[in-house]
XYZ file of C-alpha atoms in Angstrom:
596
model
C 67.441 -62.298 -61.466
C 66.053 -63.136 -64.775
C 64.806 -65.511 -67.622
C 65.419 -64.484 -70.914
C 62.299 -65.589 -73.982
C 62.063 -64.818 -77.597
C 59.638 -64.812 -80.745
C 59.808 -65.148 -84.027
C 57.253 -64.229 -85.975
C 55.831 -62.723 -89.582
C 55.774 -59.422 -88.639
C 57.671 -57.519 -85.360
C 54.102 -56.430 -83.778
C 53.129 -59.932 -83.514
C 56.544 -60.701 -82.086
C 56.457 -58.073 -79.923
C 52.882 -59.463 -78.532
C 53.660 -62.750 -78.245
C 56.806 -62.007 -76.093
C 55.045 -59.588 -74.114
C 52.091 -62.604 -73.411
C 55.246 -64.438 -72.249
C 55.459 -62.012 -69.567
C 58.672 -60.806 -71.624
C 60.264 -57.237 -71.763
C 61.456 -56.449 -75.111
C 64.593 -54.434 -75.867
C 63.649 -51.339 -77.141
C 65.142 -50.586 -80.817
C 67.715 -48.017 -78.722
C 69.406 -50.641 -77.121
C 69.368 -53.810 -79.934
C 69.012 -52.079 -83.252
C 69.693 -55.501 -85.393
C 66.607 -56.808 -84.330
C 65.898 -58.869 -87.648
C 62.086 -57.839 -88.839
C 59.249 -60.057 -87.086
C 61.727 -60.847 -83.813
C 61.369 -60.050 -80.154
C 63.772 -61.051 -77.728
C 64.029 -59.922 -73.508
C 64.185 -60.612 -70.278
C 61.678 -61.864 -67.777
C 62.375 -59.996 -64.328
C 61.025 -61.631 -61.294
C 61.826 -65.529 -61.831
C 65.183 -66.771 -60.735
C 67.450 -66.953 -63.396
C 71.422 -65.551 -64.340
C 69.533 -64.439 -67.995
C 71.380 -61.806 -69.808
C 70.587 -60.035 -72.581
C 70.149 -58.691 -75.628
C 73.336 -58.209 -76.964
C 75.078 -58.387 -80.396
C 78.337 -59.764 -82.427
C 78.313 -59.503 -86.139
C 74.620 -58.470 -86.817
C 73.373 -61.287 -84.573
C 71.099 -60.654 -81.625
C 70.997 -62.782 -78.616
C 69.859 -63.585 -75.235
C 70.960 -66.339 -73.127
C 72.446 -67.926 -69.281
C 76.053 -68.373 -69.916
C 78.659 -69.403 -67.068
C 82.179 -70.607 -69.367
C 84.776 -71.860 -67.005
C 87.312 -71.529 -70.359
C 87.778 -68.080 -71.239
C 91.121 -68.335 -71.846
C 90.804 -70.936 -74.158
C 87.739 -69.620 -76.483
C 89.637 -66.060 -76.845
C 92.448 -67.548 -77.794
C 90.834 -69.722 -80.480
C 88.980 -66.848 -81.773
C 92.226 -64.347 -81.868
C 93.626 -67.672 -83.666
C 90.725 -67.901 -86.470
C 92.232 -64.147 -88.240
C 88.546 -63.812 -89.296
C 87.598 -60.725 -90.773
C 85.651 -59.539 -88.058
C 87.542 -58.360 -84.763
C 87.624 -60.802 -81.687
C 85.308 -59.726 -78.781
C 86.987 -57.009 -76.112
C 88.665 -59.850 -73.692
C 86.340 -58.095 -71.062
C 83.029 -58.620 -72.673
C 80.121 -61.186 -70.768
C 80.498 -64.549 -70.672
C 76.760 -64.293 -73.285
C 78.774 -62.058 -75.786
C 81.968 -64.464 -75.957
C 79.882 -67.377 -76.604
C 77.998 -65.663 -79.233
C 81.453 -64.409 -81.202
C 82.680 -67.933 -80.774
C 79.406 -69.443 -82.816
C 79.037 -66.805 -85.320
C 82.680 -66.940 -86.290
C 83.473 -70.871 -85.474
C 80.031 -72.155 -85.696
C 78.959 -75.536 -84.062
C 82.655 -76.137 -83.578
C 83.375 -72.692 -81.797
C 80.304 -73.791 -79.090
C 82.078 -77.357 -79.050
C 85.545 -75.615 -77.515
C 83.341 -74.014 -74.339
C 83.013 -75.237 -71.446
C 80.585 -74.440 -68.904
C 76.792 -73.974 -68.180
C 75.078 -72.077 -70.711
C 71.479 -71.930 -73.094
C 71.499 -69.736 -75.751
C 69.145 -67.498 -78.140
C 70.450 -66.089 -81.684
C 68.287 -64.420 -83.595
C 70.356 -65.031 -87.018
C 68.468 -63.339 -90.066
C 65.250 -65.150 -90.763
C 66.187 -67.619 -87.860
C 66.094 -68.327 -84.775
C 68.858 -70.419 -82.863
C 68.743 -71.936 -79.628
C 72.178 -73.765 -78.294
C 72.655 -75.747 -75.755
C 75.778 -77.060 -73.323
C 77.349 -80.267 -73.833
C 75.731 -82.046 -70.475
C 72.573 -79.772 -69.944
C 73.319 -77.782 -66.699
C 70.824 -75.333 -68.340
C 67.671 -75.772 -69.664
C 65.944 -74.374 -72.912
C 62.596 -74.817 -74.150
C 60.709 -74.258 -77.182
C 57.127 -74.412 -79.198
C 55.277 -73.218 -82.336
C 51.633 -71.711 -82.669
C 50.197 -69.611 -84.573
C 52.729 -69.246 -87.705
C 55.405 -68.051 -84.933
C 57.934 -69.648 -82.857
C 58.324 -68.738 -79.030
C 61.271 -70.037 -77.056
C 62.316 -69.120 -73.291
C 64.232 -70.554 -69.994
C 61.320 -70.522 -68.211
C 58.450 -73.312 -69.113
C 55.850 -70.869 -67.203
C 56.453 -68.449 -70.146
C 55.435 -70.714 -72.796
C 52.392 -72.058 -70.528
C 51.493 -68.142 -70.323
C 51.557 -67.672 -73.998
C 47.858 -68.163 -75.391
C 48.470 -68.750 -79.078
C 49.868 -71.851 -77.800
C 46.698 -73.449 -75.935
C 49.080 -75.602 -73.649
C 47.444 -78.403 -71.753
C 48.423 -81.832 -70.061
C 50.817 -83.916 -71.896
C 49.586 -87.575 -70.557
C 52.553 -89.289 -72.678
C 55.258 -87.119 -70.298
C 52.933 -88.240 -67.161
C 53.599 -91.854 -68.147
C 57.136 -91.073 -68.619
C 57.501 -89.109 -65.754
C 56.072 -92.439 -63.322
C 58.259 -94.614 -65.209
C 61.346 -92.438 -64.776
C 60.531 -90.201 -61.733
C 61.903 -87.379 -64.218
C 61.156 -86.445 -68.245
C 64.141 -88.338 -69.913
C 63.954 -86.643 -73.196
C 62.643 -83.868 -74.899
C 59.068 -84.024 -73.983
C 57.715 -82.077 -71.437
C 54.542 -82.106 -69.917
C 53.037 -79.328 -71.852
C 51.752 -80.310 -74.939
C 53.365 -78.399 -77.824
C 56.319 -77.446 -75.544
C 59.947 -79.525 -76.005
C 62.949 -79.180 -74.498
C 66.235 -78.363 -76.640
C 68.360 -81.366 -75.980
C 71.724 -81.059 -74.510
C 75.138 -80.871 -77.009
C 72.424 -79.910 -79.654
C 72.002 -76.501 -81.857
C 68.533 -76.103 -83.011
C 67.979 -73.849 -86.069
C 64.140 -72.716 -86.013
C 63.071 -71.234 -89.542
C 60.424 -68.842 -89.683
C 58.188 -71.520 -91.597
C 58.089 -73.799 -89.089
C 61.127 -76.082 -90.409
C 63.683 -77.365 -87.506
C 67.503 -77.932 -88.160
C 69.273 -79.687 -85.446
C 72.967 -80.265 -85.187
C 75.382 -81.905 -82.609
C 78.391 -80.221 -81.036
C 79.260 -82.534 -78.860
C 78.397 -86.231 -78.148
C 80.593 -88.196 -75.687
C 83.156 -91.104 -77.619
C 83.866 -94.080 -76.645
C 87.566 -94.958 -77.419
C 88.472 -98.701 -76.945
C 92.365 -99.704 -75.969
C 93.227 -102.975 -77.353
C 94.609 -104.452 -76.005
C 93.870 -102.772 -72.572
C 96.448 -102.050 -71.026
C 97.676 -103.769 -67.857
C 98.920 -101.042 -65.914
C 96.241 -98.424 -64.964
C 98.619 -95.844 -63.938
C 98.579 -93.600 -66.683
C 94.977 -93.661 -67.066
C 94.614 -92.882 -62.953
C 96.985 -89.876 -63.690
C 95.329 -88.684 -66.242
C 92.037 -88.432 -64.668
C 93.858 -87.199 -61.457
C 94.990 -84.030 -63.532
C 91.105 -83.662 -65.196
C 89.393 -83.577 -61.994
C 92.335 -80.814 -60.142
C 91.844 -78.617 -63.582
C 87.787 -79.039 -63.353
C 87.570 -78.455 -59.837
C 89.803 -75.023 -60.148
C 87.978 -73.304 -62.844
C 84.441 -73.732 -61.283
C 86.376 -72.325 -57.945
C 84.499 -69.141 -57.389
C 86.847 -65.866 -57.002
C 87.794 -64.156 -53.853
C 85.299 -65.944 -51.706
C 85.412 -68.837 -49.886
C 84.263 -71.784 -51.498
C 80.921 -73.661 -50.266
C 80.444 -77.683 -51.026
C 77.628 -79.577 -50.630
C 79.263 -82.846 -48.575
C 77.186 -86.104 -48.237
C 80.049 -88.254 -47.260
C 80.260 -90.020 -50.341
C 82.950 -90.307 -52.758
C 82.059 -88.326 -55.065
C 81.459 -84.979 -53.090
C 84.184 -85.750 -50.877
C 86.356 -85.922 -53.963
C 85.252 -82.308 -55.027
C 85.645 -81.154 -51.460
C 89.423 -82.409 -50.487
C 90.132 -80.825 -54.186
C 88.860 -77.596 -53.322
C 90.296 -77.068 -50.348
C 93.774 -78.172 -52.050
C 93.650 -75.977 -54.597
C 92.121 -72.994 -53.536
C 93.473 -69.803 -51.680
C 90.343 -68.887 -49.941
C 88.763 -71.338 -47.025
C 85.722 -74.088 -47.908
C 82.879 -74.630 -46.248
C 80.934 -77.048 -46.515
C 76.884 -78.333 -45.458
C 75.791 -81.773 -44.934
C 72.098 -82.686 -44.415
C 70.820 -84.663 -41.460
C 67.382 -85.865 -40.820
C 67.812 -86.670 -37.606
C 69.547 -88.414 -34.721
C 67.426 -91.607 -34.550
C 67.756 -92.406 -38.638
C 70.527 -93.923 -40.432
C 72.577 -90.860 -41.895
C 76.034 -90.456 -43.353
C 77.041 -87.967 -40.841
C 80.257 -89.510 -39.354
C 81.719 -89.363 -42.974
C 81.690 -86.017 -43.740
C 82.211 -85.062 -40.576
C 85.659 -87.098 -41.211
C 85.750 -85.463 -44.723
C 85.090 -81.831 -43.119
C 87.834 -82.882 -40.617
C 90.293 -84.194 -42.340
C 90.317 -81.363 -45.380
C 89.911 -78.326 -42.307
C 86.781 -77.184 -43.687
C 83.893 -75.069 -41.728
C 81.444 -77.584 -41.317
C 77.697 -77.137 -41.196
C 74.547 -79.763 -41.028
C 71.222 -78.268 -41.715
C 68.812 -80.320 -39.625
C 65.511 -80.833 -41.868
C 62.385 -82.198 -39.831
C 59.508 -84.153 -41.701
C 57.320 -80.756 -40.601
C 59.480 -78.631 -42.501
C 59.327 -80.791 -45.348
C 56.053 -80.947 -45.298
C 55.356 -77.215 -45.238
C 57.628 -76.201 -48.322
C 57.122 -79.358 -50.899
C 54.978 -77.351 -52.788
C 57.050 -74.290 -53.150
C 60.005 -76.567 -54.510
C 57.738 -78.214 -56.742
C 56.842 -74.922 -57.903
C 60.983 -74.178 -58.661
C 61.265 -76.749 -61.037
C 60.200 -76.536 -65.232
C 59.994 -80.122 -64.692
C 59.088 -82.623 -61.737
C 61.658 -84.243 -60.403
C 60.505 -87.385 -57.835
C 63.686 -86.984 -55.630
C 62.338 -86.866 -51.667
C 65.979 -84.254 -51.819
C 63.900 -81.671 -53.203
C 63.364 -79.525 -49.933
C 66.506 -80.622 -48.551
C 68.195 -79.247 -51.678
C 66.463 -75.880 -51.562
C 67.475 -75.632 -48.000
C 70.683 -76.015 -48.618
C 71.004 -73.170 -51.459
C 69.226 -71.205 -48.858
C 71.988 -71.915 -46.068
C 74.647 -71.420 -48.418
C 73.253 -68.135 -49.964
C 72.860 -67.248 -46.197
C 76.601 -67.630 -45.870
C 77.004 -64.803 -48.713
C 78.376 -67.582 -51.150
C 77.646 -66.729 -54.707
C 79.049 -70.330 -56.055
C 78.774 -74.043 -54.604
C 80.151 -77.151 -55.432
C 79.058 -80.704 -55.096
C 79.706 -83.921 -56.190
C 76.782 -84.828 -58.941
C 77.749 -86.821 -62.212
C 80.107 -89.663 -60.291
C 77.576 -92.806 -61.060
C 76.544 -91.500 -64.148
C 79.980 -90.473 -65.575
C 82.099 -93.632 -63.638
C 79.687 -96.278 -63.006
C 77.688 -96.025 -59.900
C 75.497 -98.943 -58.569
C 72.541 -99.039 -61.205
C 74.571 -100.651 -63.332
C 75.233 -103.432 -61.792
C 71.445 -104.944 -61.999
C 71.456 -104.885 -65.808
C 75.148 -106.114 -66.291
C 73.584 -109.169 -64.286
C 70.533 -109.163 -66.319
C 72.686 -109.425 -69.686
C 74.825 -112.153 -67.932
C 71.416 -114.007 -67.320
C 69.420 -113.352 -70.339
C 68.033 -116.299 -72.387
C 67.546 -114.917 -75.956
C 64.189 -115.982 -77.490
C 62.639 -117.712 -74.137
C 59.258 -116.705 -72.631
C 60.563 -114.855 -70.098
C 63.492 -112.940 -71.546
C 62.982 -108.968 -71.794
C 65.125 -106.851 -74.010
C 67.746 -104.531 -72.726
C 65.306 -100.726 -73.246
C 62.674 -103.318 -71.094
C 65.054 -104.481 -68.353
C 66.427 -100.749 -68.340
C 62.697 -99.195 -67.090
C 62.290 -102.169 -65.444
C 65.323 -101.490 -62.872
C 63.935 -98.000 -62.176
C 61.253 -99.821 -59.899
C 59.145 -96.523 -59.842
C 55.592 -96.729 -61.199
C 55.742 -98.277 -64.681
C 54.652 -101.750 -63.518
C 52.052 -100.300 -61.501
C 50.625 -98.275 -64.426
C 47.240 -100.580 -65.380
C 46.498 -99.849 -61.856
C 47.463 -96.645 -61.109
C 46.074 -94.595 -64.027
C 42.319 -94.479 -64.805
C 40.624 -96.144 -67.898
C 40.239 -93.100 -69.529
C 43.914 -92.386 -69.256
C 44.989 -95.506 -70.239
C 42.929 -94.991 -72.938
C 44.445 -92.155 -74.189
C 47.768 -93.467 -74.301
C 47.464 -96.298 -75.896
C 48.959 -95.145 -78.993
C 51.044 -93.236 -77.753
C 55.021 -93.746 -78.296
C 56.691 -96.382 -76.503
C 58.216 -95.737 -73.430
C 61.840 -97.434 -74.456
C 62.428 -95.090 -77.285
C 63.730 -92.718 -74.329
C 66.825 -95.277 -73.669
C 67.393 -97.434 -77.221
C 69.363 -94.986 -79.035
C 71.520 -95.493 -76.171
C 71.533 -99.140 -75.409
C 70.838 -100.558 -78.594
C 73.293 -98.837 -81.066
C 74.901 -100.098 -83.211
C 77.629 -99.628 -85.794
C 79.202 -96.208 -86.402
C 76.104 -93.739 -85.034
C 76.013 -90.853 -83.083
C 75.395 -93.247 -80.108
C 76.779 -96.250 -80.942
C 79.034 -97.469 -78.393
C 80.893 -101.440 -78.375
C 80.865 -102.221 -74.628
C 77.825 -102.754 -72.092
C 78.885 -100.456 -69.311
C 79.560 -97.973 -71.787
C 76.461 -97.731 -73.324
C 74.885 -97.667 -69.993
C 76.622 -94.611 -68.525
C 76.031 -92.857 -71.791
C 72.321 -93.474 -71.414
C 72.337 -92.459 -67.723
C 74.184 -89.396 -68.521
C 72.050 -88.262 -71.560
C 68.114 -89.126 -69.548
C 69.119 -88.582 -65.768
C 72.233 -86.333 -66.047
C 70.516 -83.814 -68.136
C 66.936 -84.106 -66.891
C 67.495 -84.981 -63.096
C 70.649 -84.035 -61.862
C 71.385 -81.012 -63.384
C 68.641 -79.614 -63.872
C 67.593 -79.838 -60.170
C 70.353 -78.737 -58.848
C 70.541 -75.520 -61.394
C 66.645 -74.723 -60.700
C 66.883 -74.610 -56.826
C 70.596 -72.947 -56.337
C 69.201 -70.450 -58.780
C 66.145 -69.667 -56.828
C 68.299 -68.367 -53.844
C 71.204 -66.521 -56.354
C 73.831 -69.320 -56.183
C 74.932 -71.157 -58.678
C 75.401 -74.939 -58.654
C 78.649 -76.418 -60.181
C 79.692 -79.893 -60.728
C 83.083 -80.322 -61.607
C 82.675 -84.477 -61.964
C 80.377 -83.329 -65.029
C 82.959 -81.516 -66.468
C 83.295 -82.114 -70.703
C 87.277 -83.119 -70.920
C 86.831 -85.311 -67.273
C 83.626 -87.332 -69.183
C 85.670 -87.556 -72.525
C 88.551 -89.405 -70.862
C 85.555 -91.570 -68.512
C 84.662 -92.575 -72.266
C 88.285 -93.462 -73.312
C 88.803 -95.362 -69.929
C 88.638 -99.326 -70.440
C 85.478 -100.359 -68.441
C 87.251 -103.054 -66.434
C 88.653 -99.508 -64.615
C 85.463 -98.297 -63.723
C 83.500 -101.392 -62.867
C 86.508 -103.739 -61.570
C 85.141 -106.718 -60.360
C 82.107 -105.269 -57.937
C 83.962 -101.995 -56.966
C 82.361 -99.473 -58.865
C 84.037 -96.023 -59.658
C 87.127 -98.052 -59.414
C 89.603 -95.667 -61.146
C 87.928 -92.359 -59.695
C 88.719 -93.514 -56.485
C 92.292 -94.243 -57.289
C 92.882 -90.726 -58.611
C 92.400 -89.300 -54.977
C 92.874 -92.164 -52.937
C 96.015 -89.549 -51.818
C 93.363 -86.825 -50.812
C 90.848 -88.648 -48.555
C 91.191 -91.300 -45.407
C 90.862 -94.584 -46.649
C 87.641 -95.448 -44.693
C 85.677 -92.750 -47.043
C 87.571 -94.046 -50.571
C 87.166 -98.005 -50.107
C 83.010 -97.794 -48.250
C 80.245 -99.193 -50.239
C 77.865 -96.923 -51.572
C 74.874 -96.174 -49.815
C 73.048 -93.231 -50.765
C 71.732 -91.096 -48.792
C 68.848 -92.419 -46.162
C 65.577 -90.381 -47.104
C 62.798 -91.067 -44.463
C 60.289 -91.179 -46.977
C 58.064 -93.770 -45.411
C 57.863 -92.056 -42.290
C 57.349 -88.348 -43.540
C 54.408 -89.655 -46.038
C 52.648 -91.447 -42.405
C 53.269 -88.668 -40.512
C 53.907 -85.249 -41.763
C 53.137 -85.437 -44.848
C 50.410 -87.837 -44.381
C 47.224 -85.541 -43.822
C 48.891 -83.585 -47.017
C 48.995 -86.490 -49.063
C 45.333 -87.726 -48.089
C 43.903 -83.889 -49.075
C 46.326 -83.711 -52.422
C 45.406 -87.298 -53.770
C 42.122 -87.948 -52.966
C 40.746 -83.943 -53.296
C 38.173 -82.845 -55.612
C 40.914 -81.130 -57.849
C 42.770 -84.462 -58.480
C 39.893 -86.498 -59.198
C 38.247 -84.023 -61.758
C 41.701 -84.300 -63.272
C 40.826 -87.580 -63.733
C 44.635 -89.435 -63.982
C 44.521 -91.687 -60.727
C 42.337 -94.422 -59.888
C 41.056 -93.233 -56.337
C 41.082 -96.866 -55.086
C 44.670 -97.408 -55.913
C 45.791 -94.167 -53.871
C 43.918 -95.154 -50.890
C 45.378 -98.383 -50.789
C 49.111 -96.851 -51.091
C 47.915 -94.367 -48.483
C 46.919 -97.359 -46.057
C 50.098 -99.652 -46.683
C 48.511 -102.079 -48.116
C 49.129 -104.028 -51.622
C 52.267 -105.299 -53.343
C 54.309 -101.989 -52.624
C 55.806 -102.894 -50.269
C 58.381 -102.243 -49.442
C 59.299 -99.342 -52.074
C 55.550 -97.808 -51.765
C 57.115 -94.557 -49.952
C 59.298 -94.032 -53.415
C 56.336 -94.631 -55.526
C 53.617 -92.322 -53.402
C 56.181 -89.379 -53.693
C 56.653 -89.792 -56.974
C 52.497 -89.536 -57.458
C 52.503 -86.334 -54.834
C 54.902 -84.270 -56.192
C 53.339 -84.641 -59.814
C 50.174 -83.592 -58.274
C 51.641 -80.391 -56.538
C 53.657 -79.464 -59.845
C 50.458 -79.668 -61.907
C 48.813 -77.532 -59.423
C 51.674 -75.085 -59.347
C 51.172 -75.100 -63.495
C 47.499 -75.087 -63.184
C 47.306 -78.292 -65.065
């Protein structure tokens, strides 16, 4: 396993140095000859990673973690083009096929793939870093001293000491607002993340380029149509073709099963279509909690799957927070986190190489965090005292830390931020567009999902779920995130995904055929995390040492006070204080893992 990092530079010593600062292992000139003068690219050996690389199409040098579930399709288009150079041997890497398909297509050529994928060209005096359409993997990126450095892993970049990294205190105060980075901040200053759809062109004298390959659409029916059927169909064909090409080959297939829709879905799809038999793992915290358990039980019934639950105790929780803090480039405030990781470990266990699960239904179809803001915009007075604009009622719904912030952070941090950007420039482009924009979208809903697919798809979902399968050698795959099944959610007429109060209306139609009717018409629920009672019992002795130790306070970000009170139970918490402490405690063991 592998990360891949690269430099770019004014001559190829200094290259060379910075990469190997990176903890990088540059190709030697036998094995990449079209190196372009004052470039180093290689791999990074000993963090998890599918990084592959260097190789070469047309003079062009790259690096890069490419998964395409469209082979078929991309060879075809470049046999297709008759360019002058010959199309890649239909055998080559998934890495060299995306490569051919840029340098000879360009921006269009990475439009047609589909998959996971980051990528590094080194392109004459350039350096060019693509990304996929929905950000299943994650690229990063910073300039110091005259060069440019760019790598998979944010630990390379924080090891590179032309770059001086330190604390970025305007990503902390995103981070508490969001319980993830939305954009492409990051919280090492200097160091951004390459935004998904995007393809960045560095130049060697510091000037950035940035292009879009793909942005989703939004294509409005008028007027909408009264029967749904075709749309249902439609959607019913998207979601059979995306669940088969992220099928893994002659091996069973593993699914991560909650009980909800959206990974039953993916689960009664898999075991249709493939040839091989599906397991599949459920989580349970145990007997005496609320938990999901009799639905994918029913799920794992009903589709003959081999059913597992991984029982995961507040102890065990407790004991490996900080090593899946540690996995991720970026905190994520999800209480899953350990569940998650042992999950990939059960399934990796099983000698799966690929799993499936059910991420990207709410953001993609309309899950429940719409609804608060649809009945905010019903409510809104326009101009009165009390009336908050939509980028404010958006952080507002989060209810993590953002009201909390006068009291949470010390003066001196509030200090420092306060000129720093606001907070809602994460979300406008999103919710405010107008006119004919990248972004710009006509209805509500709409612009909603689009903004909960671009901040929490990108920087929560998938990037969890890629960091921590990839730790143990699987990889993660979400078919409900798939390009062409998000394209048609976009050309859907809202009143089909939000009708009336049911939400996901017209994904649950398209395999109401699959599943028992008891797991297609329940109200969402979400999985029950027993955050409150892990944080005053397990974890509390951890959280007490963490918060209130001498390393936190020199660090100087929380008011002492505040934490103790949260600790006790006390103030106006209640009753989402468990949410907000974890939040607070896995930033703390992140920075720690980072050295911050």
């Amino acid at each position: 396993m592998a990360r891949f990092c690269v430099s770019l530079a004014d001559t190829t010593g200094r290259a060379r140095a910075h990469l190997a600062a990176m903890g990088g292992a540059a190709a030697g000139p036998d094995r990449v000859p079209l190196d372009p003068p004052g470039a180093a690219l290689g791999l990074i050996t000993g963090e998890p990673g599918p990084a592959a690389g260097p190789f070469t199409a047309c003079g062009r040098t790259a690096a890069g973690e490419v998964t395409l579930h469209n082979r078929p399709v991309l060879l075809a288009a470049l046999a297709a083009a008759r360019t002058a150079v010959a199309p890649p041997a239909r055998d080559c890497s998934d890495g060299e096929l995306l490569l051919h398909c840029w340098v000879l297509l360009g921006d269009a050529g990475v439009a047609l793939a589909e998959g996971m994928f980051v990528l590094a060209v080194l392109d004459g005096p350039d350096l060019v870093l693509i990304r996929d359409h929905v950000g299943a993997r994650t690229l990063y990126y910073a300039r110091a001293d005259g060069a440019w450095a760019a790598s998979t892993s944010l630990r390379a970049l924080r090891r590179w000491p032309a770059l001086g990294t330190s604390l970025n205190l305007s990503a902390v105060r995103s981070f508490l607002t969001f319980a993830y980075l939305p954009g492409e901040e990051t919280l090492l200053t200097g160091v951004r993340e390459v935004l998904p759809g995007r393809v960045l062109r560095l130049a060697r004298d510091g000037r950035v380029t940035e292009t879009v390959h793909w942005e989703p659409r939004e294509i409005v029916e008028d007027p909408v149509p009264e029967d749904p059927t075709g749309h249902v169909l439609a959607l019913r064909a998207l979601l059979e073709r995306a669940t088969e090409v992220r099928l893994p080959v002659a091996e069973p297939a593993a699914v991560l099963l909650s009980g909800g829709i959206d990974s039953s879905l993916v689960t009664a799809l898999a075991a249709k279509l493939h040839s091989h038999p599906v397991h599949t793992y459920s989580i349970s915290f145990g007997d005496d909690l609320p938990n999901e358990l009799g639905y994918s039980g029913l799920v794992a019934s009903h589709c003959h799957t081999r059913h597992r639950i991984l029982n995961v105790s507040g102890a065990a929780v407790a004991a490996r927070l900080a090593e899946a803090a540690a996995l991720l480039d970026s905190p994520v405030g999800d209480p899953l986190t350990v569940p998650n990781l042992m999950l990939a470990e059960a399934v990796a266990a099983d000698g799966a190489s690929v799993v499936l699960n059910g991420e990207g239904g709410d953001p993609v179809f309309g899950g429940p965090k719409n609804l608060p803001m649809l009945v905010q915009e019903m409510h809104r007075t326009p101009g009165a005292p009390w009336d908050e604009d939509r980028a404010t009622a958006y952080l507002r719904s989060y209810r993590k830390c953002w009201t909390d912030l006068p009291v949470l952070l010390t003066a001196p941090a509030l200090d420092a931020l306060r000129d720093a950007p606001r907070l809602e420039r994460h979300v406008e482009p999103y919710l405010l567009a107008e006119g004919g924009g990248p972004y710009a979208m006509e209805h509500l809903l709409n612009r909603l999902l689009h903004c909960n697919l671009r901040t929490k798809g990108a920087h929560h979902i998938l990037t969890k779920v890629e960091r921590l399968t990839s730790s143990q050698g699987v990889e993660g795959r979400s078919p409900l995130f798939d390009r062409a099944v998000i394209d048609h959610a976009f050309a859907t007429p809202p009143g089909y995904k939000l009708r009336g109060t049911a939400e996901k209306w017209i994904l649950k139609e398209a395999v109401r055929d699959l599943l028992p009717g008891t797991v297609v018409d329940r109200p969402k629920s979400g999985m029950r995390v027993p955050v409150q009672q892990w944080l005053t019992g397990p974890l509390r002795d951890l959280g007490q040492e963490l918060l209130l130790g001498r390393r936190s306070r020199q660090r100087g970000l929380f008011r002492p006070e505040t934490i103790r009170t949260w600790l006790k139970g006390e103030g106006t918490l209640l009753p989402r204080q468990g949410g907000k402490l974890w939040l607070v405690l896995t930033l703390e063991l992140w920075l720690r893992s980072y050295d911050l």
